[in-house]
PDB file of C-alpha atoms in Angstrom:
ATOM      1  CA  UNK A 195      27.544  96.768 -39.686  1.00  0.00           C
ATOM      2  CA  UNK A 196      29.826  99.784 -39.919  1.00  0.00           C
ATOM      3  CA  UNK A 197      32.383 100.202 -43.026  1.00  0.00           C
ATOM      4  CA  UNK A 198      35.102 100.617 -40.387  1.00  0.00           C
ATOM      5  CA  UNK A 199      34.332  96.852 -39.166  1.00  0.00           C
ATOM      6  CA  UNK A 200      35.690  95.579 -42.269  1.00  0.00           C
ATOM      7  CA  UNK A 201      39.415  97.337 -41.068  1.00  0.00           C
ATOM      8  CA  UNK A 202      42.695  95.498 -41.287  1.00  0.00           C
ATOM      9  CA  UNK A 203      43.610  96.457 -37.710  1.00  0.00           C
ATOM     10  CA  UNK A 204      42.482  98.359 -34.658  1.00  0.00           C
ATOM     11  CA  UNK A 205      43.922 102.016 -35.829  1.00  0.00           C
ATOM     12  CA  UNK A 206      40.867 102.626 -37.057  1.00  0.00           C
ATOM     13  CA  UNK A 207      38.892 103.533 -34.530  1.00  0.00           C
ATOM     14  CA  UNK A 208      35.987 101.181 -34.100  1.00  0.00           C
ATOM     15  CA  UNK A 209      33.588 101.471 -31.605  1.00  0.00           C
ATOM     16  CA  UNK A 210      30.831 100.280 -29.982  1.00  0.00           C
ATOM     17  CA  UNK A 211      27.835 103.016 -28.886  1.00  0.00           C
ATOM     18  CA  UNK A 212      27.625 101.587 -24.857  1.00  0.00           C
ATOM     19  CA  UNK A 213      24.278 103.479 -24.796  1.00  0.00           C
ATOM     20  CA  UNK A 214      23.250 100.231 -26.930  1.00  0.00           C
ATOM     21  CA  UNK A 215      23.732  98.169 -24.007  1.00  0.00           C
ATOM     22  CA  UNK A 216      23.561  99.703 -20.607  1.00  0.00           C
ATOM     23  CA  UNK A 217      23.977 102.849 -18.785  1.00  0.00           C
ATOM     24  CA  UNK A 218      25.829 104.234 -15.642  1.00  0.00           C
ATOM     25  CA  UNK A 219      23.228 102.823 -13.154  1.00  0.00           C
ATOM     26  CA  UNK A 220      23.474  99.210 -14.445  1.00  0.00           C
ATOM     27  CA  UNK A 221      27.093  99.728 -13.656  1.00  0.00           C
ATOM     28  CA  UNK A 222      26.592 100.881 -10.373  1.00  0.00           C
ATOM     29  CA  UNK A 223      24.154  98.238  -9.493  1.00  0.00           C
ATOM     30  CA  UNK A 224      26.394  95.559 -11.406  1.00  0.00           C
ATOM     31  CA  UNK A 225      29.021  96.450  -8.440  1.00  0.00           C
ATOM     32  CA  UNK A 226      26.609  96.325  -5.611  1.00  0.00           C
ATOM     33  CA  UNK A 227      25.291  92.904  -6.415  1.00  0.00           C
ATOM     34  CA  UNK A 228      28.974  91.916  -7.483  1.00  0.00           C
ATOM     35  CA  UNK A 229      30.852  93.505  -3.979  1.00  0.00           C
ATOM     36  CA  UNK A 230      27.004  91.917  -1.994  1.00  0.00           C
ATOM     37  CA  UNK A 231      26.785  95.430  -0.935  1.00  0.00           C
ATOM     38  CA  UNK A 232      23.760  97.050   0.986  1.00  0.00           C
ATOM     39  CA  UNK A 233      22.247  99.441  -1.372  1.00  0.00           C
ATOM     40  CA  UNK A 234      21.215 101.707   1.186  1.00  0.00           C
ATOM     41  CA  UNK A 235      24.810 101.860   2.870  1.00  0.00           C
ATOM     42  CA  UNK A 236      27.374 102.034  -0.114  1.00  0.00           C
ATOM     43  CA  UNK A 237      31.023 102.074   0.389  1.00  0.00           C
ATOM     44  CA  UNK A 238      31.381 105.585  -2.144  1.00  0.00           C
ATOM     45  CA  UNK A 239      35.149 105.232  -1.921  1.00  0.00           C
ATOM     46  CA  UNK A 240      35.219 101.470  -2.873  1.00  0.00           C
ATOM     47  CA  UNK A 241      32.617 101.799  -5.352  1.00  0.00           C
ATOM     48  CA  UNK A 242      34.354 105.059  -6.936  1.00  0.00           C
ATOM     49  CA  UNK A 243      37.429 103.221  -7.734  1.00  0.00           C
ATOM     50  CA  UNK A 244      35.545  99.967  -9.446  1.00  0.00           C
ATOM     51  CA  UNK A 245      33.310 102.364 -11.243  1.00  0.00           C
ATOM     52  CA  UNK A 246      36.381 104.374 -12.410  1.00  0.00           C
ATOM     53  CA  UNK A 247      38.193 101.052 -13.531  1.00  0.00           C
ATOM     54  CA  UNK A 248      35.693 100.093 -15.517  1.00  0.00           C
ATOM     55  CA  UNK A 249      35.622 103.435 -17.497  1.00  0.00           C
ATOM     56  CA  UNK A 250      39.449 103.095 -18.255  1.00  0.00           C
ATOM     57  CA  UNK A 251      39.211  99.427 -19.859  1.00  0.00           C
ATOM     58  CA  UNK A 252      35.668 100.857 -21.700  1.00  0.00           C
ATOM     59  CA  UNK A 253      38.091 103.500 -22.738  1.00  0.00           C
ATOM     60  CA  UNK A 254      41.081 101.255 -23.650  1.00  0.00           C
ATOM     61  CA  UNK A 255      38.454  98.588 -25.453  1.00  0.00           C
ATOM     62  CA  UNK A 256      37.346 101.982 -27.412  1.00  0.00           C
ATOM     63  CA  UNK A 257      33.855 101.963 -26.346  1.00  0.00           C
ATOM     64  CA  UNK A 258      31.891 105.082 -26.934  1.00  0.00           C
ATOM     65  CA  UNK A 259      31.003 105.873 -23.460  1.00  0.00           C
ATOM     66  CA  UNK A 260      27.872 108.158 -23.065  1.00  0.00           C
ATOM     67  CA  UNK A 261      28.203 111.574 -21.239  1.00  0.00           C
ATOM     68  CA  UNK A 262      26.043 110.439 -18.538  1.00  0.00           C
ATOM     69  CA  UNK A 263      29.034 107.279 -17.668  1.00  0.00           C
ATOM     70  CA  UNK A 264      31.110 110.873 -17.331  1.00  0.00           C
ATOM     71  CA  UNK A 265      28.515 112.651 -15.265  1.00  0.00           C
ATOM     72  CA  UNK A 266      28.079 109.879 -12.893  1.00  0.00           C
ATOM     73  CA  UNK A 267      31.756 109.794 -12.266  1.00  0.00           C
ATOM     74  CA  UNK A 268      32.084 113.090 -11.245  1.00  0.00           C
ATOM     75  CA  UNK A 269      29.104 112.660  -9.133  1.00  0.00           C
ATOM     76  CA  UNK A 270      30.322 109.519  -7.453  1.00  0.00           C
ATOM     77  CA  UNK A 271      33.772 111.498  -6.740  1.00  0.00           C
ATOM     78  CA  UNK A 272      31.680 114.721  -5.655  1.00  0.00           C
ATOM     79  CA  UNK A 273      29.633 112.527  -2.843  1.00  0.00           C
ATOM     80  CA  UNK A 274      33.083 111.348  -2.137  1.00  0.00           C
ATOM     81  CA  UNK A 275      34.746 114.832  -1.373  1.00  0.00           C
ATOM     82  CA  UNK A 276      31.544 115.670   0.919  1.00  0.00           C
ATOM     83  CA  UNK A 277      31.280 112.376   2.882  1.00  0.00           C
ATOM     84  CA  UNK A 278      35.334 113.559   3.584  1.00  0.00           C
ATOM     85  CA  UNK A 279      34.203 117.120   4.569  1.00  0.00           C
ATOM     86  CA  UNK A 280      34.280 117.463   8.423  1.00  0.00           C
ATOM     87  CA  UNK A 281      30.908 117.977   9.741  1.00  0.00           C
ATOM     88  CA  UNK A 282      30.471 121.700  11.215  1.00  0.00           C
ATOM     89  CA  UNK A 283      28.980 122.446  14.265  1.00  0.00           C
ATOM     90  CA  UNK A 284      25.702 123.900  12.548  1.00  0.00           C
ATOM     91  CA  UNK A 285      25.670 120.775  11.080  1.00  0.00           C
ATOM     92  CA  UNK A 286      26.395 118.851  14.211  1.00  0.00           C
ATOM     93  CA  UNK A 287      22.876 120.238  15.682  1.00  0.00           C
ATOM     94  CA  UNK A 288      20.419 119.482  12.666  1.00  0.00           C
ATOM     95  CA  UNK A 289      19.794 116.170  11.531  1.00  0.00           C
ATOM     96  CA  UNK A 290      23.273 115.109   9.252  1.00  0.00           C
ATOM     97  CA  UNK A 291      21.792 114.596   5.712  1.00  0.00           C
ATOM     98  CA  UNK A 292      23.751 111.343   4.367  1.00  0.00           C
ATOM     99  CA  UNK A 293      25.123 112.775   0.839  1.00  0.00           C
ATOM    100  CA  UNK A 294      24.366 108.966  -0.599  1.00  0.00           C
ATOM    101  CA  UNK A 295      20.600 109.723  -0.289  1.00  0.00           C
ATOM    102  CA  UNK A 296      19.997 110.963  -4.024  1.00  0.00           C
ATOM    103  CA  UNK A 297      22.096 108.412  -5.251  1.00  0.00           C
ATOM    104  CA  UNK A 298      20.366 105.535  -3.365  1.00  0.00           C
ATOM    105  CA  UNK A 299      16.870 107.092  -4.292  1.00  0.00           C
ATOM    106  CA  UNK A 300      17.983 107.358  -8.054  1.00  0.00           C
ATOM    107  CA  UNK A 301      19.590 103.273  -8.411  1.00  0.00           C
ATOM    108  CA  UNK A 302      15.771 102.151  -6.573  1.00  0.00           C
ATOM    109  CA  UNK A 303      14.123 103.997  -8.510  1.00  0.00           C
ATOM    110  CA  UNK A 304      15.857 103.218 -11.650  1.00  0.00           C
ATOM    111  CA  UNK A 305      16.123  98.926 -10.555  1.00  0.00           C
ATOM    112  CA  UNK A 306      12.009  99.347 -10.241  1.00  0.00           C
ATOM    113  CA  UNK A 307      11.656  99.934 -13.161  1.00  0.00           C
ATOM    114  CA  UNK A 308      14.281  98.043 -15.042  1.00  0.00           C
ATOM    115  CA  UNK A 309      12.830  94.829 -12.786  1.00  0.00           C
ATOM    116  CA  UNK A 310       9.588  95.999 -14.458  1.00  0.00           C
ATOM    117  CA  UNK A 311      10.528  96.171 -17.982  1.00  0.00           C
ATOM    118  CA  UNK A 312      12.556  93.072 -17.810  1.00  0.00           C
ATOM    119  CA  UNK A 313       9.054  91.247 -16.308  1.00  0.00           C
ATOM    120  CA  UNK A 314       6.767  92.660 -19.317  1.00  0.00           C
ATOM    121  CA  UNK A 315       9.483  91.920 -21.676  1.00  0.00           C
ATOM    122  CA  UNK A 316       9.613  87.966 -21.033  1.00  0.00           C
ATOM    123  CA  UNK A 317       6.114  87.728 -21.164  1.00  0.00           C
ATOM    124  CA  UNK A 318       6.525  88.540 -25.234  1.00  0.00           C
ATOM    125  CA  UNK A 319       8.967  85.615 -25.437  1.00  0.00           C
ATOM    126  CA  UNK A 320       7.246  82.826 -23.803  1.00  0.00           C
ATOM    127  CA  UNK A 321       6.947  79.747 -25.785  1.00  0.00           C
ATOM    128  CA  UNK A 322       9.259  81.431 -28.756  1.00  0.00           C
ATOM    129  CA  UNK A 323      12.436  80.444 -29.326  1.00  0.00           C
ATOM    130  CA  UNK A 324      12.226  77.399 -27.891  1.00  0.00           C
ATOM    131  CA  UNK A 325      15.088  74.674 -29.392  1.00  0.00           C
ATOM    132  CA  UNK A 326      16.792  71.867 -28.418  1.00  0.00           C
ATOM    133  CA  UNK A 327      20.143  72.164 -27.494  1.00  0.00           C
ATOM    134  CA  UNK A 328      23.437  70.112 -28.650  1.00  0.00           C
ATOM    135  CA  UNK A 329      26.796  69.473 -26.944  1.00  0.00           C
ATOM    136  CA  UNK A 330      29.761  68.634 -29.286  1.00  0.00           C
ATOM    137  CA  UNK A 331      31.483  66.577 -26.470  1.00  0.00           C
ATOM    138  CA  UNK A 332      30.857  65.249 -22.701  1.00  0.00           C
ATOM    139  CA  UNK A 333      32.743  68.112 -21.548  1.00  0.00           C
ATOM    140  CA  UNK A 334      30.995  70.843 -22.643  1.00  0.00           C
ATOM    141  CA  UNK A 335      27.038  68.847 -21.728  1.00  0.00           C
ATOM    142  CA  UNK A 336      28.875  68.139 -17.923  1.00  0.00           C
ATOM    143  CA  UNK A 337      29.475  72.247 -17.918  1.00  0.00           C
ATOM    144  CA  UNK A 338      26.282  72.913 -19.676  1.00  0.00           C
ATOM    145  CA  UNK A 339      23.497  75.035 -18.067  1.00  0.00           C
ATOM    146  CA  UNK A 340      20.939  72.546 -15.720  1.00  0.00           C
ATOM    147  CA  UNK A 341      18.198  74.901 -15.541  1.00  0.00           C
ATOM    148  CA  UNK A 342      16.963  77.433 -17.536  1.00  0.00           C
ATOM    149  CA  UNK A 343      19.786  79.908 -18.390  1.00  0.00           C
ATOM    150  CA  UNK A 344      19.799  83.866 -17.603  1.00  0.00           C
ATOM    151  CA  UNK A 345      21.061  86.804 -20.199  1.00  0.00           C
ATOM    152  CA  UNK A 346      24.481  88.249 -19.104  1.00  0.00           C
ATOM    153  CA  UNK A 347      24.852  91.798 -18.893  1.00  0.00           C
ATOM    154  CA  UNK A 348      27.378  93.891 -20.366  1.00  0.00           C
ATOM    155  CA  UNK A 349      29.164  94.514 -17.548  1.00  0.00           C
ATOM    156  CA  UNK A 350      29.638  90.775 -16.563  1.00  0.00           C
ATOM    157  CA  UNK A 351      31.134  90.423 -20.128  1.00  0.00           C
ATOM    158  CA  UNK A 352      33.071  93.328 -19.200  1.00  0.00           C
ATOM    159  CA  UNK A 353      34.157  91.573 -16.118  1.00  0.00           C
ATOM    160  CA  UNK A 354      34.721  87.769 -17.465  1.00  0.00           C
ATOM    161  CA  UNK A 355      37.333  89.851 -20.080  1.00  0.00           C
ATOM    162  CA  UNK A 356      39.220  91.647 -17.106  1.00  0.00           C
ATOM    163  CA  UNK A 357      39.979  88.040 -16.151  1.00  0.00           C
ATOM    164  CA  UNK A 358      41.143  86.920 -19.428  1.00  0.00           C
ATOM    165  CA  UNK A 359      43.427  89.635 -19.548  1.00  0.00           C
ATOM    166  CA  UNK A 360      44.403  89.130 -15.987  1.00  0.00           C
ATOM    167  CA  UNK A 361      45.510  85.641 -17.223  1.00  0.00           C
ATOM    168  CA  UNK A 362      47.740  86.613 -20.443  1.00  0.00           C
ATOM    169  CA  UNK A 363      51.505  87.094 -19.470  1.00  0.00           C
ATOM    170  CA  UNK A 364      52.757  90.767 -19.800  1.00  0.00           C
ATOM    171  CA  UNK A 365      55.165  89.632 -22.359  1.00  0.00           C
ATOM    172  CA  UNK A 366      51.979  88.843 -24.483  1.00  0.00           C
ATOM    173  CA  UNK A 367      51.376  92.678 -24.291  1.00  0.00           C
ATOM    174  CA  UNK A 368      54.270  93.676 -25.844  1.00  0.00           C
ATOM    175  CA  UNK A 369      54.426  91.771 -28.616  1.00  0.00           C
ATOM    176  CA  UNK A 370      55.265  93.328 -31.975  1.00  0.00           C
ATOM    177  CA  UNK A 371      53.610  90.968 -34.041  1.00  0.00           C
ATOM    178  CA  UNK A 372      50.634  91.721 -35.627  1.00  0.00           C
ATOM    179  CA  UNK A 373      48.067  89.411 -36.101  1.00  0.00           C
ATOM    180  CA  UNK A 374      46.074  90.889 -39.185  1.00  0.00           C
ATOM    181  CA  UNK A 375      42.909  90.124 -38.544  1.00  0.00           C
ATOM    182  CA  UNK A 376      40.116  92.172 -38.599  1.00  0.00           C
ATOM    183  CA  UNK A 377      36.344  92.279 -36.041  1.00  0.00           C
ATOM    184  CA  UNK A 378      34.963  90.782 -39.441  1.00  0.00           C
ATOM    185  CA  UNK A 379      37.594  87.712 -39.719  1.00  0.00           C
ATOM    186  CA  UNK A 380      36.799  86.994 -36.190  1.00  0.00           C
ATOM    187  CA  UNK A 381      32.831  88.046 -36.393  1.00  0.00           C
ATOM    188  CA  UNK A 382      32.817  85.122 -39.512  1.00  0.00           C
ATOM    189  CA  UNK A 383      35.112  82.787 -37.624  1.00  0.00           C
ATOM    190  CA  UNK A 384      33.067  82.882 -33.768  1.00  0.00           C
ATOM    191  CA  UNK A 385      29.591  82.128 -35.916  1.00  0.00           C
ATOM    192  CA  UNK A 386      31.549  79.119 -37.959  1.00  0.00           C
ATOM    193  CA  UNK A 387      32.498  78.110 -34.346  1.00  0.00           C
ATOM    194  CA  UNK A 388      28.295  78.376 -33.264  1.00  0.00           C
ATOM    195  CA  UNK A 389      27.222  76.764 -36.835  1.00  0.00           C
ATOM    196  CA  UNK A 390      24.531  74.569 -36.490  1.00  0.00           C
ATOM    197  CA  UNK A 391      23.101  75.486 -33.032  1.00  0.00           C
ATOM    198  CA  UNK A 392      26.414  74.399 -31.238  1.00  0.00           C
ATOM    199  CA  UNK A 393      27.097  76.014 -27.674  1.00  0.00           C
ATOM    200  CA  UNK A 394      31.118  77.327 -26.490  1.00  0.00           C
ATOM    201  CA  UNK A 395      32.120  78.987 -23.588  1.00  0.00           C
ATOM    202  CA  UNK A 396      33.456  82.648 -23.483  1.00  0.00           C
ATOM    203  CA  UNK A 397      36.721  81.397 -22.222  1.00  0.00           C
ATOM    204  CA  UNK A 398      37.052  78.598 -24.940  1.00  0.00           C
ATOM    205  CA  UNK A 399      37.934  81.815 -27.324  1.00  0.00           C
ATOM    206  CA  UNK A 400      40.409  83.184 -25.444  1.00  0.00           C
ATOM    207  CA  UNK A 401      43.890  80.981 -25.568  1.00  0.00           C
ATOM    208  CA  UNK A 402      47.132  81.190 -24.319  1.00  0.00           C
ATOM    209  CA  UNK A 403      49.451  83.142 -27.099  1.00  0.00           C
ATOM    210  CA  UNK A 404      47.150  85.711 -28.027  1.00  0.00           C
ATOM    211  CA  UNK A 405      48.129  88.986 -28.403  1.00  0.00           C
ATOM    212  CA  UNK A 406      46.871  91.927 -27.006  1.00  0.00           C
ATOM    213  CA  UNK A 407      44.792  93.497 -29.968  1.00  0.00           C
ATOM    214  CA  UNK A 408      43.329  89.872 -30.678  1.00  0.00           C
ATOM    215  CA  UNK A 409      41.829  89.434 -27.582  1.00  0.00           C
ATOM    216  CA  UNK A 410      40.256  93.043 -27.667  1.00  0.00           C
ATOM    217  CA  UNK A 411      39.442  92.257 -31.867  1.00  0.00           C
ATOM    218  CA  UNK A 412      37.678  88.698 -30.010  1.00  0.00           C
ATOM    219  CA  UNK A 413      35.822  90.836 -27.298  1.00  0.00           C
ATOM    220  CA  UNK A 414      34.690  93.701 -29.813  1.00  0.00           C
ATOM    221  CA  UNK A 415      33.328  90.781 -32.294  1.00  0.00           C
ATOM    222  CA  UNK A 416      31.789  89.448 -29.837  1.00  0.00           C
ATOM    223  CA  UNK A 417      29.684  92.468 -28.749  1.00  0.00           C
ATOM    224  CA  UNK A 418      29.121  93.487 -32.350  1.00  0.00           C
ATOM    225  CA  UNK A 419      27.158  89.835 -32.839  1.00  0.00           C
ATOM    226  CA  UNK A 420      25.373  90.347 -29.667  1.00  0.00           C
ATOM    227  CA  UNK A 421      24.209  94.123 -30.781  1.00  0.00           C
ATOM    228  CA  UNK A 422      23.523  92.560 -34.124  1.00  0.00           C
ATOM    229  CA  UNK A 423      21.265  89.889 -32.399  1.00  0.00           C
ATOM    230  CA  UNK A 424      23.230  86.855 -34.411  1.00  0.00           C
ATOM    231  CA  UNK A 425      24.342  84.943 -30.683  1.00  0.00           C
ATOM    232  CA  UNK A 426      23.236  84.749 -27.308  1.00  0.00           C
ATOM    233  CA  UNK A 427      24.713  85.157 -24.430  1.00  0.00           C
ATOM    234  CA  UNK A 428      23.625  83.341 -20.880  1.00  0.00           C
ATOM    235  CA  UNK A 429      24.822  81.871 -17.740  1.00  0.00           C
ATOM    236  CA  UNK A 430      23.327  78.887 -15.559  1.00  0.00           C
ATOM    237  CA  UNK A 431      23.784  81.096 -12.655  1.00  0.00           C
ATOM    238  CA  UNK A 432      24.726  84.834 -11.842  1.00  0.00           C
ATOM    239  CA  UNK A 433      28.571  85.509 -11.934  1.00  0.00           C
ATOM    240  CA  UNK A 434      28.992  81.699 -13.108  1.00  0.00           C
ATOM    241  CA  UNK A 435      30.786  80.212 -16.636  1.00  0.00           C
ATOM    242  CA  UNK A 436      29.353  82.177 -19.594  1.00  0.00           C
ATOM    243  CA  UNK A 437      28.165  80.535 -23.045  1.00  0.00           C
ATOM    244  CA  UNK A 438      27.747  81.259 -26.515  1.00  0.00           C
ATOM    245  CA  UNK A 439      24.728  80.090 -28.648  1.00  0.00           C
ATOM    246  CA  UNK A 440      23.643  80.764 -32.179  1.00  0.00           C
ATOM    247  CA  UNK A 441      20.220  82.828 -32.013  1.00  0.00           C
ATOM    248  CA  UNK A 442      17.536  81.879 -34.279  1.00  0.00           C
ATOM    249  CA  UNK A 443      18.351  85.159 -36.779  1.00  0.00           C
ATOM    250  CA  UNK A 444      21.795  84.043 -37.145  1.00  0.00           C
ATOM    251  CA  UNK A 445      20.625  80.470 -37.880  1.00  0.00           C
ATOM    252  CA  UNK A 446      18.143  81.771 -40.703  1.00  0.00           C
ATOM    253  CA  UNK A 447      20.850  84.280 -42.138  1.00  0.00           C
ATOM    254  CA  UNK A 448      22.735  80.948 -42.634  1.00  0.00           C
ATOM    255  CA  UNK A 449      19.959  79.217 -44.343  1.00  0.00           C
ATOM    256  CA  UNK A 450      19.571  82.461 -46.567  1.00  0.00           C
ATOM    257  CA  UNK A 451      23.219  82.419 -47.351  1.00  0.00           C
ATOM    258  CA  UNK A 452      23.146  78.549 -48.332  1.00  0.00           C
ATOM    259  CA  UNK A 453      20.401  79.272 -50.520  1.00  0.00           C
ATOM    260  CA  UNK A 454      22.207  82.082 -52.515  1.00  0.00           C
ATOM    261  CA  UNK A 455      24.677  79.674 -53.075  1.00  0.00           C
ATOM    262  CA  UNK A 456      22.516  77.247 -54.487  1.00  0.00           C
ATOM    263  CA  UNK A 457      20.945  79.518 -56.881  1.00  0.00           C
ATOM    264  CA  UNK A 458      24.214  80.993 -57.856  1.00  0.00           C
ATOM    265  CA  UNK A 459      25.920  77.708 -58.141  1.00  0.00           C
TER     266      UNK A 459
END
């Protein structure tokens, strides 16, 4: 972890490297399946402005967006200006050339392959990890996944946070009151929350009365543990609740940690 995790507030400029993650054509294919678009017929001027959304709150969450986030934007806005361009009349007498064509070429090319990777990647992890799985109360086991759970993306994180903040009064923005804690207060006090194997929900750890700069401190933490590997993120279904689980390296970092303080003790 970074020295600048271990700040007092969000002046210093922490960041997380979004190349870590997932690039510009996860985001663009995060919209299609979210919007139930037809790949090979996208709305440019719809998906622009999503796509261009999610850069600002990237920006405003101080991610480190890659160049090629950048470069896709202006592309996006360039196949924009030409699908507004009226058509000539050389144009009108050759076959129109649809200006999505690249694009659409480029996100199946590019979801091939991820498909791919993702398919030779779960064959390494069949039969690990495998744990039983405890609920602290009947709410959270009625709410718990039925079938096997799925890995959420970033931008489904990305998107379950939009709604948090869609949910926090505007007063709550304004606040002057600082709350003083740091990514590592809340990094130590979302894995005392998981100890033992125990499961919450994404929304669980965002309340009402939270200011501004905790919710983005909570959101940042949260990333940081999932980059670090210590929690795991899935879903029963696609777009459904989200939950938070312990992984198996942040369960033997505890064990390591106990047994320091045994020794030292």
């Amino acid at each position: 972890m970074q020295s600048n995790l271990f700040a007092d507030s969000l002046e210093n400029a922490y960041r997380v490297q979004i190349e870590e993650f997932e690039g510009p054509l996860d985001l663009l294919l995060h919209l299609i399946k979210k919007n139930e678009l037809d790949i090979y017929n996208i709305p440019i001027a719809s998906i622009t402005k999503q796509y261009l959304e999610y850069l600002d709150l990237m920006k405003e969450l101080n991610l480190d967006i890659a160049g090629e986030f950048l470069v896709m934007a202006a592309t996006l806005l360039q196949i924009k200006s030409r699908m507004l361009l009226p058509v000539t009349p050389e144009e009108e007498d050759a076959e129109p050339e649809d200006p999505r064509a690249e694009l659409v070429r480029r996100l199946l090319e590019y979801q091939r392959y991820r498909d791919a990777s993702y398919q030779l990647t779960s064959r390494n992890l069949l039969g690990r990890e495998v744990f039983a799985r405890k609920f602290d109360s009947d709410e959270i086991s009625e709410n718990a996944p039925k079938e096997e759970p799925i890995d959420v993306e970033l931008f489904e994180l990305i998107d379950a946070f939009r709604r948090v903040l869609g949910r926090v009064s505007v007063e709550t923005f304004h606040s002057v009151i600082t709350d003083g804690i740091s990514i590592a207060d809340r990094i130590s006090q979302v894995l005392t929350l998981l100890h033992g194997g125990k499961t919450i929900s994404f929304d669980s750890l965002f309340h009402d009365g939270m200011t501004r700069d905790l919710l983005v401190v909570t959101f940042l933490s949260i990333l940081e543990l999932c980059k670090l590997k210590l929690i795991k993120i899935t879903q029963a279904e696609s777009l459904g609740s989200i939950w938070l689980t312990s992984s198996a390296q942040s369960e033997y970092l505890e064990e390591e940690l106990e047994q320091e303080e045994i020794l030292v003790g």
